[in-house]
Amino acid sequence: MANNLKDNEFDVIIVGGGITGAGTARDCSLRGLRVLLIERNDIADGATGRNHGLLHSGARYAVKDSESATECIKENMILRNIARNCVEDTQGLFITLPEDAETGFGLDYQKKFIDACIAAGISAKAIDPKDAIRMEPSVNPTLIGAVQVPDGSVDPFRLCSANVLDAKLHGAKVITYTEVTEFVKEDNTIKGVKVHNKKTGEDAVYYAPVTVNAAGIWGHSIAEMAGVHVGMYPAKGALLVFGHRVNNVVINRCRKSADGDILVPGDTVTVIGTTSTKVPFEECDNMSVTREEVELLLREGCALCPSLANTRILRAYAGVRPLVASDDDPTGRSISRGIVCLDHETRDGIKGFITITGGKLMTYRLMAEWATDAVCRKLAVAEQCKTAVTPLPGSEPKDQYSEVKIPQFAGANLGMKASIGRQGSMVRKIDFTNAEDRELVCECEQVTVGEIRYAVNELGVTSLRDLRRRTRVGMGTCQGAFCIGKAAAALAAALGKPEMADQLAADYLNERWKGMSAVGWGDTLREMEYLQRVYKSSNESK
Amino acid sequence: MRYDAVIIGAGIAGTTAAEALLAKGLRCALVAQGRSKSNPDLNALVARGLALYLGDEVLSGDIVEGRVVALHTQKLEDVALVADNYILASGKFFSRGIVADMDRVYEPIFGLDVEYDADRSNWFNADFAADQKFLSFGVKNYGQGKVAHEGVVLSNLFAAGEVLEGICSLDSAEKIAASAAEAVSNIK
Amino acid sequence: MQEHSISANNFEQCQKCAICTTVCPVLANNELYPGPKQAGPDGERYRMKNPVFYQETLKYCMNCKRCEVACPSGVKIGDMIQSAKLEYGKRSHIIRDTTLASTDLVGPMASAFAPVANLALSMKPVKAVLDATIGVSKHRTMPKYSSQTFESWFKKNAAAKQDGFRNHISYYHGCYANFNYPQLGKDFVAVMNALGYGVHLLDKEECCGVAMISAGMKKQATKKAQHNVKVIGEAVAAGRKVVTVSTSCTLTIRDEYPHLLGVDNSAVRDNVVLVEKFLWQALSAENVKLVWKEDYKARAAYHVPCHQEVLGWSNFTIELLQMIPGMELTVLDSHCCGIGGTYGFKKENYETSQKIGQPLFDSIKAADPDFVACECETCKWQIEMSTGYAVKNPISILAEALDLEKTMEANR
């Protein structure tokens, strides 16, 4: 918008590189604003990267919160068009089990559920349990009812990354691993932020007439820093990742939302979740999954899909939902998942400051639209939102990048197909005619040197954790045992810092170790011993 | 099938024991589920007369009055492996010489007495690079690889290498081989 | 709550240690093959997500299963690859693959015209035509067909005597003994009779289907499997063990039927046994006695066929051969011969096949034995064609080394 800005002056500063911040950065930059996005770690590091990856149909909310349900189904349909390489149309089932009838969620409830879905615009139809088993053979065969809904799965890392990439393509500046230390505040106006780069140790000041707080649960303290209070409710949700796809259709329980009642097939794995427990703010930075949570998720998961009892668990992880507190419900389940957009000028008398929070992954685009509308009002910009109709980078339909051919080379052939699945039309940027770029690094997840180079060049990768979020490197069965040495070397080379390889690997292994420790028995413990051996023993050739 | 000695496991400990026993002139067999990366070539031992049962799994062992009297494998089915002495070099978790479920660590072939921490929360150190307690778990060593079943020390089964408490794959090949030599020293 | 992971082909037990890739004979010799880890458990995860991730290059797997023998986690890598081929594979050489795979369809026709067929199969122009039209390598020496099948010999010359013995077994002879080398069947009958066993054929055995499985002909293979399980079941119900001479037929009937074709063989599986294991057990139970020829002398080199490695019974063969006085036995280093059943006959695999076999050929030449001992008929073709050394099935070696008359008396 403004043409004569200095390097450290922007139209809008967005704090938080999760999906909400990334979406807002994209929306603002598509509307012609000069945007700065600040993230204290990597993009998609908080709740964005720690959830099911469920492309909600909204059915889950239909009975209790029809507004959320309607928002969900609308956004679901939008994402299928603007983020083709990030979503998969798996369809979903809501199943009724014999024991549900005893708790008041029998087939009467199913009828109420279907009516509520239809009222919210969600195409829900009851299907015969036999057909449900045919559609998803892993489903609990004792089911007495099933409803088919347009659920799907979404890769939140790639969705976030695509939003950031598009924002950058439209001129946004994105800085990661940088914390806001203080606001530049004059009288009752926020004029900018003081920041500290955790990697370089440098401090800087940036100015903008509007700052958006999109920091998820950490938005609580960002707001405090700005001198306003937003009553956040940190609700921890734990999840388990199974070693491969157990189901190909999302399986939900047709009852009041409870722990461990959604089983999502995402990419090459299946995820069960979640739990919901209130946690203190100081724990939000270091979530770990307890044994009780693992047992609970397994028990509930087995009710949806009995074979989970004998399926290897790769790891456990947890995220914190940024719910906005409205009462003292101890579970946090009765809090609306609705979007909260606060203009602190009207609410608290603080000018130039907006908080966008609540909501969920599914409605990030709408949240971004609301936040951007608020920004534009403050800046008196009349541009309309285009994010619902503008495809994200990589999302072109297949026939529009048919010039990308998969050459018939041995091993890497699967890697190339997997890259196309992940990066969509952006695979144009990977040179598969080059033998070195075809070389497989991560064999579980089929990541090639070329894809790693692409991620470094275009997607702002600085560590293996960052790389994992964009390519799935090291997320497969071996959790890095086979590939992390190789991946670290390839990444360090692509970053132009070959001496960093060992440090990159060590940092990544610690992250994997934590997730595996929570489920360290059986085949997972075998893999843990193998990891130790590969990276610490002199007897093992790497 | 009748031998002087049967060795379970084809890693450093198993092959070291096999070499030593063949050198004593004993008729030996070695059973292993698969090859070990640290020691993939078994041809030389076969050339020296080792009866190799590779790709087979010992399912159970019969213990009578403090002695192992027979082994049963998946592929030999109704034919038992019988020997005067047995060496258990079946490795740790990776090779399933010992197995962990959610609460328990056990030795799956004979049900030997195993040393481990019953409190799972002590098994792992959050720092990958630090020592990890679970790697110290293993079959209880009553000296020179002597092992016990329900508290009774067995007279002709000796454990070697990583299956034992206190030895793991992070130890040097020399240390693992030395434990095999100790186990073999029980066999005259 | 969660004790063990259970999955088809032990897929979940894979720890990605990659030891399978170090023993795969194809991977080392054909750069188009993704290798057992990628084709097996790694690829399987992707195929579970979406069959679009199936790779046609899985056809280069020769199903030797050396990956399974080497796997420390018990993962059925070979089965996983074969299953994927059966499930998703396209068949590009339908005529060739069907011809090579239908050993009991082509066999009878070839046997009827054996001299013509053999002459034709050895002529250069015919080979060139086979090469160009249906993709059978012209470098290959084609297996000869016999003018009298084993079955017709047996009915004419042996069947009538069989009821007169003390004990009885059924004999699954396989296509090779029937069509290509009836002498193997005759040796089997001679040895078993000498040991006091009457030999009975099944009620029309059919090809085990191993070649059809490799060619992705699931429906046809399943029909064969169902038939064989039925007729084997009849023999078992009559109280007979079903004894075999071919390692690949044995493995197929015992393990591939349930794993790859979904044919339930649980009622018969444990009663199907390779003759070497059967004889070893009879000897150790002291049910039978052997009387050897006094002047027999031989230097043999034993090649363990890949499917014998999978069965895990090579030590029975070794002990039997070592019992022969005058036998000097070398056990060759474990290598694949490269033929892989019908694999090496396919034009695109000829070069790979010969490269794979080279270390074995070299070790045979270095040992310079009187002959090679081996239970597998396709190994025999490959080794004889590639080294010039004769290959004998252990049962034929026993037939030569035993004093059959005295043995028969001893077991009367």
Coordinates of N, CA and C in Angstrom, one line a residue, chain C residues 9 40 53 75 87 91-92 98 125 162 178 199 207 269 281-282 364 403:
Chain C
N9 N 2.4 -60.4 6.7 CA 3.8 -60.5 6.3 C 4.8 -59.9 7.3
G40 N 9.6 -53.9 -0.9 CA 8.9 -54.6 0.1 C 8.3 -53.6 1.1
F53 N 1.1 -45.9 -6.1 CA 2.5 -45.9 -5.8 C 3.1 -47.3 -6.1
V75 N 10.5 -60.4 8.7 CA 9.6 -59.8 7.8 C 9.5 -60.6 6.5
E87 N -1.4 -58.4 -6.9 CA -2.5 -57.4 -6.7 C -2.6 -56.3 -7.7
R91 N 0.7 -57.1 -16.7 CA 1.4 -58.2 -17.4 C 1.7 -57.8 -18.8
S92 N 3.0 -57.6 -19.1 CA 3.3 -57.1 -20.4 C 3.6 -58.2 -21.4
T98 N 2.7 -66.7 -19.8 CA 1.7 -67.8 -19.7 C 2.4 -69.1 -20.1
P125 N 17.5 -70.6 -35.1 CA 16.4 -69.7 -35.6 C 15.2 -69.7 -34.7
Q162 N 3.1 -101.4 -5.6 CA 3.2 -100.5 -4.4 C 2.4 -100.9 -3.2
N178 N 8.1 -85.1 -14.0 CA 7.1 -85.7 -14.9 C 7.4 -85.5 -16.3
V199 N 5.0 -96.3 -2.8 CA 4.8 -95.0 -3.3 C 3.5 -94.9 -4.1
C207 N 0.3 -78.8 -11.4 CA 1.5 -77.9 -11.1 C 1.3 -77.2 -9.8
R269 N -0.6 -78.8 5.5 CA 0.8 -78.2 5.4 C 1.9 -79.1 6.0
Q281 N 14.3 -88.2 9.2 CA 13.5 -88.5 10.4 C 13.2 -90.0 10.5
A282 N 13.1 -90.7 9.4 CA 12.8 -92.1 9.4 C 14.1 -92.8 10.0
I364 N 32.0 -73.3 -7.9 CA 31.9 -74.7 -8.3 C 33.1 -75.1 -9.1
D403 N 23.1 -99.7 -2.0 CA 22.9 -101.1 -2.5 C 21.4 -101.4 -2.4

